[in-house]
């Protein structure tokens, strides 16, 4: 894209697309042109599973302020959970969708 | 528009996806639109923007055909997988964009494809917007045998050293001396990529090397002001931009 500002982080998690959940293995974070948000540039979050092809993607496009608020909220929730001693820092095991409940 | 037609004239067009040889001889997809008839017509390579090989670019390709050009829009993301243009485009976005070397190989292939056709004249232009504007300028400097370059709001023609990446290792402005065709540039003065200051640098470099250029800068417009499907669309500036574009191609390619 026009800024080419993009980072990728390996993750383990699940994302919902339509009625289906699927395993996500990468999160792509970019500050570049969004597809739907009516801004020239946005903070774009793509939760993907590259092994499943380009269509395995859950996308969120945020304004800068919204992105900053989201980061703060995530940090605050994790800190609160840590304080209460309920943080489960256990990696999610990758399980193929067809054998999950 | 530069191309006027009469209500009683015959008009026809064919538009379809084809395959062509791109970088390294790879087979890639392309969308082609051409007027019916033996022509011969000038050719136009249409470079899709960073968001992908999408509907706007299909329509843009047909627009060139409507104005009497054989137009081909290669899928520069062909090797990145298939899916909706958005999903494939998002994948390329995450990878830092398509590599310049591969893009140039694909654009060279598109030019060669056009030149192999019996109904194409010896004149071929290249058009692109956004990252495609940058790539159009780059191609004008690096690909042999182009007769006109149309660069619309090419972001990152001017790049600082910090902005260089493995995929885009050289700032296109560095190649200005090698530009081998007249160039038309359309820019919005509210754009952040390229900024008006970067457009100034781009223009100064063209002037320094004695290149034939024509830049138009629009007030009240930012990035992507041709895109009628996005908030950036600016009707008045877009209409004038298309008018200037076709005046330029009529002059350089007919």
Short mmCIF file of C-alpha atoms in Angstrom, two decimals:
data_model
loop_
_atom_site.label_atom_id
_atom_site.label_comp_id
_atom_site.label_asym_id
_atom_site.label_seq_id
_atom_site.Cartn_x
_atom_site.Cartn_y
_atom_site.Cartn_z
CA UNK A 1 0.00 0.00 0.00
CA UNK A 2 1.06 3.56 0.01
CA UNK A 3 2.68 3.77 3.45
CA UNK A 4 3.94 0.17 3.61
CA UNK A 5 3.89 0.42 7.39
CA UNK A 6 3.02 -3.11 8.43
CA UNK A 7 3.97 -5.53 11.17
CA UNK A 8 3.06 -9.17 11.57
CA UNK A 9 2.88 -11.06 14.83
CA UNK A 10 2.47 -14.81 15.22
CA UNK A 11 -0.52 -15.55 17.39
CA UNK A 12 -2.62 -18.46 18.55
CA UNK A 13 -6.28 -17.81 18.76
CA UNK A 14 -9.68 -18.12 17.18
CA UNK A 15 -11.68 -15.64 15.16
CA UNK A 16 -15.26 -15.69 13.95
CA UNK A 17 -16.16 -15.03 10.35
CA UNK A 18 -19.88 -15.26 9.62
CA UNK A 19 -21.18 -18.20 11.64
CA UNK A 20 -17.90 -20.06 11.70
CA UNK A 21 -14.95 -19.90 14.01
CA UNK A 22 -11.51 -20.62 12.65
CA UNK A 23 -7.99 -20.79 13.95
CA UNK A 24 -5.93 -17.63 13.47
CA UNK A 25 -2.16 -17.86 13.45
CA UNK A 26 -1.05 -14.40 12.39
CA UNK A 27 -2.16 -10.87 13.16
CA UNK A 28 -1.26 -8.24 10.58
CA UNK A 29 -1.16 -4.70 11.87
CA UNK A 30 -0.77 -1.89 9.37
CA UNK A 31 -1.22 1.84 9.12
CA UNK A 32 -2.29 2.22 5.54
CA UNK A 33 -5.33 2.58 3.31
CA UNK A 34 -8.41 0.91 4.82
CA UNK A 35 -10.99 -0.82 2.64
CA UNK A 36 -14.19 0.38 4.21
CA UNK A 37 -13.52 3.05 6.84
CA UNK A 38 -13.84 6.42 5.06
CA UNK A 39 -10.34 7.63 5.91
CA UNK A 40 -7.21 7.92 3.80
CA UNK A 41 -5.21 5.91 6.33
CA UNK A 42 -6.28 3.78 9.27
CA UNK A 43 -4.95 1.32 11.79
CA UNK A 44 -5.85 -1.98 10.17
CA UNK A 45 -5.98 -5.25 12.06
CA UNK A 46 -6.19 -8.47 10.09
CA UNK A 47 -6.47 -11.74 12.00
CA UNK A 48 -5.55 -14.39 9.48
CA UNK A 49 -4.49 -17.94 8.91
CA UNK A 50 -2.13 -17.85 5.96
CA UNK A 51 -2.20 -21.62 5.63
CA UNK A 52 -5.92 -21.44 4.80
CA UNK A 53 -5.53 -18.80 2.05
CA UNK A 54 -6.30 -15.07 1.77
CA UNK A 55 -9.99 -15.55 2.61
CA UNK A 56 -9.26 -16.73 6.16
CA UNK A 57 -9.32 -13.20 7.52
CA UNK A 58 -11.18 -11.18 10.09
CA UNK A 59 -10.57 -7.50 9.48
CA UNK A 60 -11.00 -4.46 11.67
CA UNK A 61 -10.23 -0.91 10.56
CA UNK A 62 -9.82 1.75 13.25
CA UNK A 63 -9.21 5.45 13.47
CA UNK A 64 -5.99 6.41 15.22
CA UNK A 65 -7.85 7.46 18.35
CA UNK A 66 -9.87 4.25 18.41
CA UNK A 67 -6.70 2.20 18.00
CA UNK A 68 -5.03 3.98 20.90
CA UNK A 69 -8.11 3.47 23.09
CA UNK A 70 -8.16 -0.21 22.18
CA UNK A 71 -4.49 -0.67 23.09
CA UNK A 72 -5.13 1.02 26.45
CA UNK A 73 -8.19 -1.12 27.10
CA UNK A 74 -6.33 -4.36 26.33
CA UNK A 75 -3.42 -3.36 28.56
CA UNK A 76 -5.80 -2.34 31.35
CA UNK A 77 -7.76 -5.58 31.22
CA UNK A 78 -4.61 -7.70 31.22
CA UNK A 79 -3.18 -5.71 34.14
CA UNK A 80 -6.40 -6.06 36.11
CA UNK A 81 -6.54 -9.81 35.48
CA UNK A 82 -2.89 -10.10 36.50
CA UNK A 83 -3.57 -8.18 39.72
CA UNK A 84 -6.39 -10.55 40.60
CA UNK A 85 -4.20 -13.54 39.84
CA UNK A 86 -6.50 -14.90 37.16
CA UNK A 87 -4.24 -14.44 34.18
CA UNK A 88 -3.96 -17.72 32.31
CA UNK A 89 -0.85 -17.27 30.23
CA UNK A 90 -1.28 -20.63 28.55
CA UNK A 91 -0.79 -20.92 24.80
CA UNK A 92 -3.84 -22.08 22.92
CA UNK A 93 -3.07 -25.40 21.30
CA UNK A 94 -3.61 -25.37 17.58
CA UNK A 95 -6.36 -27.90 16.92
CA UNK A 96 -7.75 -28.43 13.44
CA UNK A 97 -11.28 -27.10 13.19
CA UNK A 98 -12.74 -30.42 12.08
CA UNK A 99 -11.84 -32.20 15.33
CA UNK A 100 -12.89 -29.42 17.68
CA UNK A 101 -16.27 -29.50 19.38
CA UNK B 1 -13.90 14.09 -22.63
CA UNK B 2 -11.42 14.15 -25.45
CA UNK B 3 -13.16 11.25 -27.15
CA UNK B 4 -16.50 12.33 -28.52
CA UNK B 5 -18.88 10.04 -30.29
CA UNK B 6 -22.08 10.39 -32.20
CA UNK B 7 -25.38 8.78 -31.25
CA UNK B 8 -25.60 7.02 -34.60
CA UNK B 9 -22.12 5.53 -34.68
CA UNK B 10 -21.32 1.85 -34.23
CA UNK B 11 -19.73 1.01 -30.92
CA UNK B 12 -18.61 -2.28 -29.41
CA UNK B 13 -16.14 -3.60 -26.89
CA UNK B 14 -14.83 -6.91 -25.68
CA UNK B 15 -13.58 -7.33 -22.13
CA UNK B 16 -12.33 -10.50 -20.50
CA UNK B 17 -9.70 -12.06 -18.29
CA UNK B 18 -6.70 -13.54 -20.07
CA UNK B 19 -3.31 -14.89 -19.10
CA UNK B 20 0.02 -13.35 -20.00
CA UNK B 21 3.71 -13.85 -19.29
CA UNK B 22 5.02 -11.69 -16.49
CA UNK B 23 8.19 -11.46 -14.45
CA UNK B 24 10.49 -14.45 -14.88
CA UNK B 25 8.17 -15.78 -17.58
CA UNK B 26 5.48 -16.59 -14.99
CA UNK B 27 1.93 -16.94 -16.24
CA UNK B 28 -0.29 -14.40 -14.51
CA UNK B 29 -3.88 -13.24 -14.94
CA UNK B 30 -4.83 -9.98 -16.61
CA UNK B 31 -8.02 -8.16 -17.51
CA UNK B 32 -8.22 -6.86 -21.06
CA UNK B 33 -10.70 -4.49 -22.67
CA UNK B 34 -10.56 -3.37 -26.28
CA UNK B 35 -12.78 -1.70 -28.83
CA UNK B 36 -14.16 -4.01 -31.49
CA UNK B 37 -12.69 -3.63 -34.93
CA UNK B 38 -9.30 -4.01 -36.50
CA UNK B 39 -8.04 -0.67 -35.27
CA UNK B 40 -5.19 -0.28 -34.95
CA UNK B 41 -5.55 1.24 -31.50
CA UNK B 42 -2.90 2.53 -29.10
CA UNK B 43 -2.27 0.34 -26.06
CA UNK B 44 -2.53 1.13 -22.38
CA UNK B 45 -1.11 -0.80 -19.42
CA UNK B 46 -3.39 -0.19 -16.45
CA UNK B 47 -1.73 -0.72 -13.06
CA UNK B 48 -4.15 -1.52 -10.26
CA UNK B 49 -3.82 0.31 -6.96
CA UNK B 50 -2.54 -1.08 -3.67
CA UNK B 51 -5.98 -2.19 -2.42
CA UNK B 52 -6.01 -4.76 -5.20
CA UNK B 53 -7.08 -5.88 -8.64
CA UNK B 54 -10.63 -4.82 -8.00
CA UNK B 55 -13.85 -3.67 -9.64
CA UNK B 56 -12.74 -0.05 -9.95
CA UNK B 57 -9.81 -1.23 -12.03
CA UNK B 58 -12.02 -3.40 -14.20
CA UNK B 59 -14.11 -0.34 -14.93
CA UNK B 60 -11.03 1.82 -15.47
CA UNK B 61 -9.70 -0.70 -18.00
CA UNK B 62 -13.01 -0.63 -19.85
CA UNK B 63 -12.95 3.16 -19.76
CA UNK B 64 -9.71 3.19 -21.71
CA UNK B 65 -11.27 0.81 -24.23
CA UNK B 66 -14.29 3.10 -24.50
CA UNK B 67 -11.91 5.88 -25.42
CA UNK B 68 -10.27 3.83 -28.13
CA UNK B 69 -7.36 2.08 -26.42
CA UNK B 70 -6.54 -1.61 -26.03
CA UNK B 71 -6.08 -1.80 -22.29
CA UNK B 72 -4.58 -4.54 -20.15
CA UNK B 73 -4.54 -4.63 -16.38
CA UNK B 74 -2.22 -7.35 -15.09
CA UNK B 75 -2.95 -8.94 -11.71
CA UNK B 76 0.19 -7.87 -9.86
CA UNK B 77 -0.91 -9.99 -6.89
CA UNK B 78 -1.38 -13.17 -8.89
CA UNK B 79 1.34 -15.00 -6.97
CA UNK B 80 -0.12 -14.00 -3.60
CA UNK B 81 -3.09 -16.32 -3.85
CA UNK B 82 -6.66 -15.97 -4.94
CA UNK B 83 -9.77 -14.81 -3.19
CA UNK B 84 -11.66 -11.56 -3.04
CA UNK B 85 -9.57 -8.56 -4.16
CA UNK B 86 -9.76 -7.19 -0.61
CA UNK B 87 -8.49 -10.35 1.05
CA UNK B 88 -5.62 -10.72 -1.41
CA UNK B 89 -4.86 -7.00 -1.18
CA UNK B 90 -4.78 -7.19 2.62
CA UNK B 91 -2.29 -10.04 2.39
CA UNK B 92 -0.01 -7.98 0.15
CA UNK B 93 -0.44 -4.97 2.44
CA UNK B 94 0.80 -7.05 5.36
CA UNK B 95 3.79 -8.18 3.31
CA UNK B 96 4.84 -4.58 2.63
CA UNK B 97 3.52 -4.39 -0.92
CA UNK B 98 4.50 -6.17 -4.11
CA UNK B 99 8.25 -6.24 -4.86
CA UNK B 100 9.30 -3.59 -7.38
CA UNK B 101 11.40 -6.00 -9.44
CA UNK B 102 8.48 -8.40 -9.87
CA UNK B 103 6.06 -5.58 -10.68
CA UNK B 104 8.40 -4.20 -13.36
CA UNK B 105 8.71 -7.67 -14.88
CA UNK B 106 4.94 -7.97 -15.02
CA UNK B 107 4.51 -4.50 -16.55
CA UNK B 108 7.19 -5.26 -19.13
CA UNK B 109 5.25 -8.43 -19.96
CA UNK B 110 2.00 -6.47 -20.33
CA UNK B 111 3.69 -4.04 -22.71
CA UNK B 112 5.07 -6.95 -24.76
CA UNK B 113 1.64 -8.63 -24.79
CA UNK B 114 0.04 -5.48 -26.23
CA UNK B 115 2.77 -5.08 -28.81
CA UNK B 116 2.24 -8.64 -30.05
CA UNK B 117 -1.31 -7.83 -31.15
CA UNK B 118 -2.10 -6.99 -34.78
CA UNK B 119 -4.68 -4.41 -33.73
CA UNK B 120 -2.35 -2.37 -31.51
CA UNK B 121 -0.34 0.52 -32.93
CA UNK B 122 3.30 1.04 -32.02
CA UNK B 123 2.28 3.35 -29.18
CA UNK B 124 1.71 2.07 -25.64
CA UNK B 125 1.12 4.12 -22.51
CA UNK B 126 1.03 3.20 -18.84
CA UNK B 127 -1.40 4.40 -16.19
CA UNK B 128 -1.55 3.87 -12.44
CA UNK B 129 -2.99 5.32 -9.26
CA UNK B 130 -1.74 5.20 -5.67
CA UNK B 131 1.05 2.58 -5.49
CA UNK B 132 0.26 2.06 -9.18
CA UNK B 133 1.10 5.71 -9.82
CA UNK B 134 4.48 5.13 -8.26
CA UNK B 135 4.91 1.96 -10.32
CA UNK B 136 3.87 3.78 -13.52
CA UNK B 137 6.65 6.31 -12.97
CA UNK B 138 9.08 3.53 -12.07
CA UNK B 139 8.14 1.64 -15.24
CA UNK B 140 8.61 4.80 -17.31
CA UNK B 141 12.19 4.87 -16.02
CA UNK B 142 12.98 1.13 -16.04
CA UNK B 143 10.86 -0.53 -18.74
CA UNK B 144 11.87 -0.03 -22.34
CA UNK B 145 9.37 1.00 -24.98
CA UNK B 146 6.69 3.04 -23.24
CA UNK B 147 5.38 6.14 -24.98
CA UNK B 148 3.42 7.90 -22.24
CA UNK B 149 3.26 7.70 -18.45
CA UNK B 150 0.26 8.72 -16.36
CA UNK B 151 1.03 8.91 -12.68
CA UNK B 152 -1.90 9.61 -10.40
CA UNK B 153 -0.97 10.51 -6.81
CA UNK B 154 1.96 8.12 -6.73
CA UNK B 155 2.86 7.78 -3.07
CA UNK B 156 6.47 7.08 -2.16
CA UNK B 157 8.07 8.18 -5.42
CA UNK B 158 10.08 10.22 -2.95
CA UNK B 159 11.28 7.95 -0.13
CA UNK B 160 13.66 8.61 2.72
CA UNK B 161 16.35 6.01 3.41
CA UNK B 162 14.30 4.84 6.40
CA UNK B 163 11.35 4.10 4.12
CA UNK B 164 13.29 1.81 1.80
CA UNK B 165 12.40 -1.86 2.19
CA UNK B 166 13.54 -5.12 0.62
CA UNK B 167 10.46 -4.97 -1.63
CA UNK B 168 11.05 -1.33 -2.60
CA UNK B 169 14.82 -0.93 -2.24
CA UNK B 170 15.27 2.23 -4.34
CA UNK B 171 13.26 5.46 -4.28
CA UNK B 172 11.83 5.87 -7.81
CA UNK B 173 12.86 9.53 -7.90
CA UNK B 174 16.47 8.29 -8.08
CA UNK B 175 15.72 6.94 -11.56
CA UNK B 176 14.32 10.20 -12.96
CA UNK B 177 17.20 10.68 -15.38
CA UNK B 178 16.18 7.42 -17.11
CA UNK B 179 12.54 8.42 -17.74
CA UNK B 180 12.00 7.70 -21.43
CA UNK B 181 8.48 9.05 -22.06
CA UNK B 182 6.41 12.17 -21.44
CA UNK B 183 4.67 12.07 -18.07
CA UNK B 184 1.34 13.42 -16.83
CA UNK B 185 1.01 13.75 -13.06
CA UNK B 186 -2.27 14.33 -11.22
CA UNK B 187 -2.15 15.13 -7.52
CA UNK B 188 -4.39 16.35 -4.71
CA UNK B 189 -3.03 19.15 -2.57
CA UNK B 190 -4.49 17.59 0.58
CA UNK B 191 -2.74 14.27 0.01
CA UNK B 192 -0.43 12.90 2.70
CA UNK B 193 1.27 10.43 0.37
CA UNK B 194 2.55 12.15 -1.70
CA UNK B 195 2.54 15.46 0.13
CA UNK B 196 2.63 18.67 -1.94
CA UNK B 197 6.26 19.05 -0.84
CA UNK B 198 7.10 15.60 -2.24
CA UNK B 199 5.36 16.50 -5.50
CA UNK B 200 7.55 19.63 -5.59
CA UNK B 201 10.66 17.47 -5.24
CA UNK B 202 9.39 15.10 -7.93
CA UNK B 203 8.73 18.01 -10.30
CA UNK B 204 12.09 19.66 -9.55
CA UNK B 205 13.88 16.44 -10.45
CA UNK B 206 11.98 16.12 -13.74
CA UNK B 207 12.82 19.73 -14.56
CA UNK B 208 16.48 19.21 -13.64
CA UNK B 209 16.78 16.35 -16.11
CA UNK B 210 14.88 18.16 -18.87
CA UNK B 211 12.00 15.68 -18.96
CA UNK B 212 8.73 16.39 -20.71
CA UNK B 213 6.15 16.57 -17.93
CA UNK B 214 2.76 18.02 -17.16
CA UNK B 215 1.67 18.17 -13.50
CA UNK B 216 -1.78 19.21 -12.32
CA UNK B 217 -2.44 19.74 -8.66
CA UNK B 218 -5.95 20.04 -7.30
CA UNK B 219 -7.12 22.03 -4.32
CA UNK B 220 -9.87 20.43 -2.28
CA UNK B 221 -8.68 16.93 -3.19
CA UNK B 222 -6.55 14.41 -1.36
CA UNK B 223 -5.45 10.91 -2.21
CA UNK B 224 -7.53 8.88 -4.63
CA UNK B 225 -9.93 11.57 -5.79
CA UNK B 226 -10.97 9.49 -8.85
CA UNK B 227 -12.40 6.69 -6.68
CA UNK B 228 -16.15 7.21 -6.85
CA UNK B 229 -16.65 4.37 -4.36
CA UNK B 230 -14.63 6.02 -1.61
CA UNK B 231 -15.00 9.09 0.56
CA UNK B 232 -11.97 10.61 -1.17
CA UNK B 233 -13.93 11.08 -4.42
CA UNK B 234 -14.04 14.66 -5.66
CA UNK B 235 -16.38 15.00 -8.60
CA UNK B 236 -15.18 18.27 -10.06
CA UNK B 237 -11.48 17.45 -9.75
CA UNK B 238 -11.99 13.91 -11.05
CA UNK B 239 -13.86 15.07 -14.15
CA UNK B 240 -11.16 17.60 -14.90
CA UNK B 241 -8.44 15.04 -14.22
CA UNK B 242 -9.92 12.53 -16.69
CA UNK B 243 -10.26 15.31 -19.24
CA UNK B 244 -6.61 16.25 -18.88
CA UNK B 245 -5.62 12.59 -18.94
CA UNK B 246 -7.31 11.85 -22.25
CA UNK B 247 -6.03 15.10 -23.78
CA UNK B 248 -2.54 13.91 -22.82
CA UNK B 249 -2.96 10.39 -24.23
CA UNK B 250 -4.48 11.70 -27.46
CA UNK B 251 -1.45 13.93 -27.87
CA UNK B 252 1.18 11.34 -26.97
CA UNK B 253 -0.29 8.07 -28.25
CA UNK B 254 -2.27 8.86 -31.42
#
